[in-house]
Coordinates of C-alpha atoms in Angstrom, one line a residue:
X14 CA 22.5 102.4 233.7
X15 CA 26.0 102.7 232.9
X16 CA 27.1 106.6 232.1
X17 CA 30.8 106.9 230.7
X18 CA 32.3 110.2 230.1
X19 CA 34.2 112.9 231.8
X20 CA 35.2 113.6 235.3
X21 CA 36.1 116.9 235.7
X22 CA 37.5 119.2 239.0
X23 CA 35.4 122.4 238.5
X24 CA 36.4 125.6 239.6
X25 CA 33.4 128.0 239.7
X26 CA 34.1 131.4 240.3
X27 CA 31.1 133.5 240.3
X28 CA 31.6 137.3 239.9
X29 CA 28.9 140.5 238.8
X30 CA 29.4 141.9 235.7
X31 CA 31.8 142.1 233.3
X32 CA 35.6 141.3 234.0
X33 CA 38.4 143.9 235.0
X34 CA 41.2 143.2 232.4
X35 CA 44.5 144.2 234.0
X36 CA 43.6 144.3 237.5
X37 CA 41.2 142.3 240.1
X38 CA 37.7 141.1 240.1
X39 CA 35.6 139.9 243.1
X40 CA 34.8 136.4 242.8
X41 CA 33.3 133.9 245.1
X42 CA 35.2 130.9 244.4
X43 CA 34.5 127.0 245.0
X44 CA 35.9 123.5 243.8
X45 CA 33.5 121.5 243.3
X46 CA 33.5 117.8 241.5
X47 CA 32.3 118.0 237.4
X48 CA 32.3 116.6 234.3
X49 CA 29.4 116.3 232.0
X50 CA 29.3 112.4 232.3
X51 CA 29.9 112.2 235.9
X52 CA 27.3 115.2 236.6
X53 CA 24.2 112.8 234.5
X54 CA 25.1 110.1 236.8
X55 CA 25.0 111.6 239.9
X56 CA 21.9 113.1 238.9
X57 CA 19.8 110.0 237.4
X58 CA 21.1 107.8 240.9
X59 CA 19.5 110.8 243.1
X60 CA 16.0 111.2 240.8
X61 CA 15.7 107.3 240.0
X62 CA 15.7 104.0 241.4
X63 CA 17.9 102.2 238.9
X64 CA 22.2 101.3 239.7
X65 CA 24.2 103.4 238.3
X66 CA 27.1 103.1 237.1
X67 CA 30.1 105.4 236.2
X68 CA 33.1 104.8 234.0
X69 CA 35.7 107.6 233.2
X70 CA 39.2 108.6 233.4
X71 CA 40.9 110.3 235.9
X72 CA 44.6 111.4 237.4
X73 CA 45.9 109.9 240.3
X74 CA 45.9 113.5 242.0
X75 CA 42.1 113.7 242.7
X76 CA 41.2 110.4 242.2
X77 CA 40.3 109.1 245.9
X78 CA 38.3 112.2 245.9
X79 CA 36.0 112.1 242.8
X80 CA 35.9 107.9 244.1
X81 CA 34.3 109.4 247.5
X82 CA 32.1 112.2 246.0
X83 CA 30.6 109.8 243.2
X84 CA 29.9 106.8 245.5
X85 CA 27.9 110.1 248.1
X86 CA 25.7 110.4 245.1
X87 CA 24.4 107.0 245.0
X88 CA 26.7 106.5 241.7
X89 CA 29.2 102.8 241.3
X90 CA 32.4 104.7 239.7
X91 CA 34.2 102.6 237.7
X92 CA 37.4 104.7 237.1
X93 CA 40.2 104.2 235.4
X94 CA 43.5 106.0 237.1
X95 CA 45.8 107.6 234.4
X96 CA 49.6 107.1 235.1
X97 CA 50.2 110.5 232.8
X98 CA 47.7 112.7 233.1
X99 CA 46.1 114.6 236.0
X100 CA 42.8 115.1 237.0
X101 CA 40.7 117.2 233.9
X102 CA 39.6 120.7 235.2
X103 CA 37.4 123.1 234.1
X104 CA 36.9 126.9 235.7
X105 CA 33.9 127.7 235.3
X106 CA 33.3 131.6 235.2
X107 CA 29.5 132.3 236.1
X108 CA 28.5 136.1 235.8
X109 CA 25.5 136.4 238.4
X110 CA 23.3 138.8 236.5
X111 CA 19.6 137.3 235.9
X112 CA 20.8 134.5 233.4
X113 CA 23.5 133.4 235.4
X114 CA 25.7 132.4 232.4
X115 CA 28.7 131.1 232.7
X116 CA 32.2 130.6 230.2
X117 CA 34.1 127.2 230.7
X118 CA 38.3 127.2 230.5
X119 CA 38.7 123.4 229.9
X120 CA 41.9 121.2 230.6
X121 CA 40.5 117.9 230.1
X122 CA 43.1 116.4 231.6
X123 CA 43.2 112.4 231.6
X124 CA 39.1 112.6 230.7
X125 CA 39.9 112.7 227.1
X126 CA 42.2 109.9 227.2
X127 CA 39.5 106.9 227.7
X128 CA 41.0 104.2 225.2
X129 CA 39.3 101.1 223.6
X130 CA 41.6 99.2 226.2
X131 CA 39.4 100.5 229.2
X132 CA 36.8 98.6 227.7
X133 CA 35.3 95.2 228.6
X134 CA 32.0 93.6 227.5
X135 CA 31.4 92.7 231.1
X136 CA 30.4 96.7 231.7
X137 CA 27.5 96.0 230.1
X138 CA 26.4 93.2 232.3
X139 CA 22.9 93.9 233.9
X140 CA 22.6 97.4 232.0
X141 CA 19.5 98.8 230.5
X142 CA 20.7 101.8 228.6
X143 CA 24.2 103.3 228.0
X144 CA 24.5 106.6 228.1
X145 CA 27.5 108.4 226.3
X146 CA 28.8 112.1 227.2
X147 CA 29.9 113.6 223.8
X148 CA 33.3 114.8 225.4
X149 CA 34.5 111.4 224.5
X150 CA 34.0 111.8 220.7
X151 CA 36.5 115.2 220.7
X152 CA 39.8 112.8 221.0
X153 CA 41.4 109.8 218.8
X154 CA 41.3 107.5 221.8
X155 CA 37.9 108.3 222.8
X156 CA 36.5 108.2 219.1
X157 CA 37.6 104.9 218.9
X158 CA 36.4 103.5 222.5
X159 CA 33.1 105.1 221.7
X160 CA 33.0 102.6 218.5
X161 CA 34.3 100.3 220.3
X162 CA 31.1 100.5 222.7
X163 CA 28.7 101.1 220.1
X164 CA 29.3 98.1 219.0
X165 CA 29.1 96.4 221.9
X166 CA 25.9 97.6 222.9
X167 CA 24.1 97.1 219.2
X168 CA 25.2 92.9 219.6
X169 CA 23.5 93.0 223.2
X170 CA 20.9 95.2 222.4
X171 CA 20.9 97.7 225.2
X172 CA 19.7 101.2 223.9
X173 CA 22.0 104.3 223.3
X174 CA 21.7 107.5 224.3
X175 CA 23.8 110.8 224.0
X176 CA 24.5 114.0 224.8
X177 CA 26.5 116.2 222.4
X178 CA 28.3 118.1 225.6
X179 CA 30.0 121.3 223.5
X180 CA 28.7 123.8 220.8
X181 CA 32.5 124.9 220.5
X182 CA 34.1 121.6 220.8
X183 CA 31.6 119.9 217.8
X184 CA 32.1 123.4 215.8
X185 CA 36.2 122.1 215.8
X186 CA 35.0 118.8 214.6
X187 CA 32.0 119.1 212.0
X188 CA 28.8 118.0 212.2
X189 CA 28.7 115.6 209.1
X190 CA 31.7 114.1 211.4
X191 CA 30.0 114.0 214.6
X192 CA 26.3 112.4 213.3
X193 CA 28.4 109.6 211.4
X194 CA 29.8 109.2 214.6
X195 CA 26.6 108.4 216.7
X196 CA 24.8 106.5 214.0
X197 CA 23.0 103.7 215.8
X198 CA 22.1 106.1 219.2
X199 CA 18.4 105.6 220.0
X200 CA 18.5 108.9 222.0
X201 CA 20.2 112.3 221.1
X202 CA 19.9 115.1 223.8
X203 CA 21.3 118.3 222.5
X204 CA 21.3 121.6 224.0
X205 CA 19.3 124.3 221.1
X206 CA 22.9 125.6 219.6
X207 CA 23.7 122.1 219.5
X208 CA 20.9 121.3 217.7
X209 CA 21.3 124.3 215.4
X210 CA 25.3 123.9 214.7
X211 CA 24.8 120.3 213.8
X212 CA 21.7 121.0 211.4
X213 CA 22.4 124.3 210.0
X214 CA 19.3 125.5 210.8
X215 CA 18.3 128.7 213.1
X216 CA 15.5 127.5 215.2
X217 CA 15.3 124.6 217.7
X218 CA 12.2 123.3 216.5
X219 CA 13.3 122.5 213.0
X220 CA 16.9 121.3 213.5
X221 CA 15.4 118.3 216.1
X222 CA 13.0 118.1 213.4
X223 CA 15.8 117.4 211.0
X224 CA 18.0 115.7 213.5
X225 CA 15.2 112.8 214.3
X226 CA 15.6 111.9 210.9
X227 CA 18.8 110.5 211.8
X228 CA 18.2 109.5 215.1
X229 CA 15.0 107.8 216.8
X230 CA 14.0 110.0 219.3
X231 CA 15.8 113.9 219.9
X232 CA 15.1 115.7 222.6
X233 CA 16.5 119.5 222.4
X234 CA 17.1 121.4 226.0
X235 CA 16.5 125.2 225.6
X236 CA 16.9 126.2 229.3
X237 CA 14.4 128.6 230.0
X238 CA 12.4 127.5 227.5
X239 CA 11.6 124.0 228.5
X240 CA 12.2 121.3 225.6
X241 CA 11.2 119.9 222.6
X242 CA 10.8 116.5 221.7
X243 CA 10.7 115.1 217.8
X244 CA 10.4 112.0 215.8
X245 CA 10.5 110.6 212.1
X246 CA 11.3 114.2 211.0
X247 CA 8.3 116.4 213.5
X248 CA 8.4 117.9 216.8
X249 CA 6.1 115.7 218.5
X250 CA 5.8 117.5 222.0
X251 CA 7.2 121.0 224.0
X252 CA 8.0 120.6 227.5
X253 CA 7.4 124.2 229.2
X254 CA 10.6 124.8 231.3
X255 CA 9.7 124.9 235.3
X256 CA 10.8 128.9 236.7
X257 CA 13.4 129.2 238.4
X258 CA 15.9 131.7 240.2
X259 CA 19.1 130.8 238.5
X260 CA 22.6 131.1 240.4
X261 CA 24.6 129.0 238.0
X262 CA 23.7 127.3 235.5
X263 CA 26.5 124.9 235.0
X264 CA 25.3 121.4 234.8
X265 CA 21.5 122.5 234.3
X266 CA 21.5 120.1 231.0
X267 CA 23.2 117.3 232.9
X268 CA 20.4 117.4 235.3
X269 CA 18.0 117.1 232.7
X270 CA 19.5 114.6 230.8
X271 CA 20.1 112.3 234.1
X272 CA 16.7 112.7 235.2
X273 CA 15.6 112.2 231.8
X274 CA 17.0 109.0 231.4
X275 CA 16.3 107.5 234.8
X276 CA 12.8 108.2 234.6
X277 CA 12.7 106.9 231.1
X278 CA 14.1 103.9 232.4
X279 CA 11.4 103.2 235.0
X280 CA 8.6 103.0 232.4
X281 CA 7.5 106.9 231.5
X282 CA 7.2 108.0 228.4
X283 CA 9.4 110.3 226.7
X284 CA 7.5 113.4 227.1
X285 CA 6.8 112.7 231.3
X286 CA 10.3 112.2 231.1
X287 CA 11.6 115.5 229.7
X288 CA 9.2 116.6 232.2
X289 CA 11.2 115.6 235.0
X290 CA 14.3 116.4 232.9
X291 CA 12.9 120.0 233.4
X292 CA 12.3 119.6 237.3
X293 CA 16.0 118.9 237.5
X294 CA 17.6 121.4 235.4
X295 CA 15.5 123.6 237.7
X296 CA 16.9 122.5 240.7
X297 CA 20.5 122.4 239.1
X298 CA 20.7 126.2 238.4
X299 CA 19.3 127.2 242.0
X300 CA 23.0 126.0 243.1
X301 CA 26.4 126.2 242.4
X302 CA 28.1 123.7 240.9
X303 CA 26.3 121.0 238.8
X304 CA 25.7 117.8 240.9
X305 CA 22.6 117.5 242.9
X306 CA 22.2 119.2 245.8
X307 CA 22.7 116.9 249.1
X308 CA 19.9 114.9 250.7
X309 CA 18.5 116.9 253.5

């Protein structure tokens, strides 16, 4: 599998309740490595069998580093060092009440900068599936490498999927925008505002209903509430989420949509998959931070 999309330094503070404007706030803070992309590789090399592969951008100030912490996971990073740009970062404030939600401040840094000259057919040598984070679609450059690798993928016939990555970021650039973007994915995985912001429609059920019109197969993540899988216009199965104790939930959709994939790729079908997808996010949300937890 080869994953392209952001790599992201995350800084997850977790505090209780609501902020003190004006003054402090306790906080448990961490850096931990991120990024949407690099989180569904890291989490589809631990839950699978199958290579996989990482392409992104990064800054030459935490580069060695994400290099290290992919290649722990099991994942091959292929990144490109920006001369410009630093490393993207993200802070990542999680309120610890019982949903553990938390409120991303993005600098994407050099991860939005992935050009059509970082590509080469050769990445897709010996790949199965391409997966694309969204994050790449909400920049100029990265609009046009993911046409560029669209392409590339429909002449050698490996299956697409993707993952939409941002409610807020897709709300800046339009929905009509963002499906003529993807046309020719095999696999959308949105989150259930994603799903709803992109359809116009309030409930999960009916905008991946209306989204698998456009795309073969759409599998909407709705947390707590497990997932739903449709086809040719119909929800064709609902995945009941697996109960969990949440302490963050950042990267709980990257988990499923790694563990999704992987296991799609080893012969399951969709709805065993989503399965597992829902196993992951479980796992993800237990922790802090959102790549798997390490091997014990």
């Amino acid at each position: 599998m080869l994953v392209i999309g952001d790599v992201i330094t995350d800084v997850v503070a977790r505090h209780r309740g609501p902020l003190a404007p004006g003054t402090d706030t306790a906080a448990a803070i961490r850096t931990v490595p991120g990024g949407a992309g690099a989180n569904v590789a890291c989490w589809a090399a631990c839950w699978g069998d199958a290579e996989v592969r990482l392409l992104g951008r990064v800054g030459e100030d935490a580069a060695a580093w994400h290099t290290r912490e992919l290649a722990a996971c099991g994942v091959r990073p292929l990144l490109v060092v920006d001369p410009q740009a630093p490393t993207g970062t993200v802070i990542c404030l999680v309120d610890e009440g019982a949903a553990a939600e938390r409120t991303f401040l993005t600098d994407s840094g050099a991860s939005l900068r992935l050009e059509p000259g970082d590509w080469s057919d050769t990445l897709l040598d010996g790949v199965a599936r391409l997966h694309l984070s969204g994050y790449l679609l909400f920049s100029e450059p990265g609009r046009a490498f993911v046409a560029v690798a669209l392409k590339a993928a429909r002449v050698r016939g490996v299956p697409v999927s993707l993952d939409p990555a941002s409610a807020g970021f897709l709300t800046r650039l339009g929905a009509d925008r963002f499906l003529s973007l993807v046309e020719g994915v095999d696999v959308l995985l949105p989150s259930r505002d994603e799903a709803c912001l992109l359809t116009g429609l309030p409930g999960a059920a009916d905008a991946a209903a209306r989204l698998s019109l456009r795309v073969p197969l759409v599998v909407a993540k709705q947390g707590a509430e497990g997932a739903l899988l449709a086809r040719s216009g119909q929800v064709c199965a609902r995945v009941p989420a697996v109960a969990a104790t949440p302490r963050d939930s950042t990267g709980a959709g990257d988990a499923f949509t790694g563990a999704f994939l992987t296991t799609l790729m080893a012969g399951a079908d969709p709805q065993h998959a989503a399965a597992e997808g829902c196993r992951a996010g479980a796992l993800a949300v237990r922790q802090v931070g959102g790549r798997p937890p390490p091997p014990t």
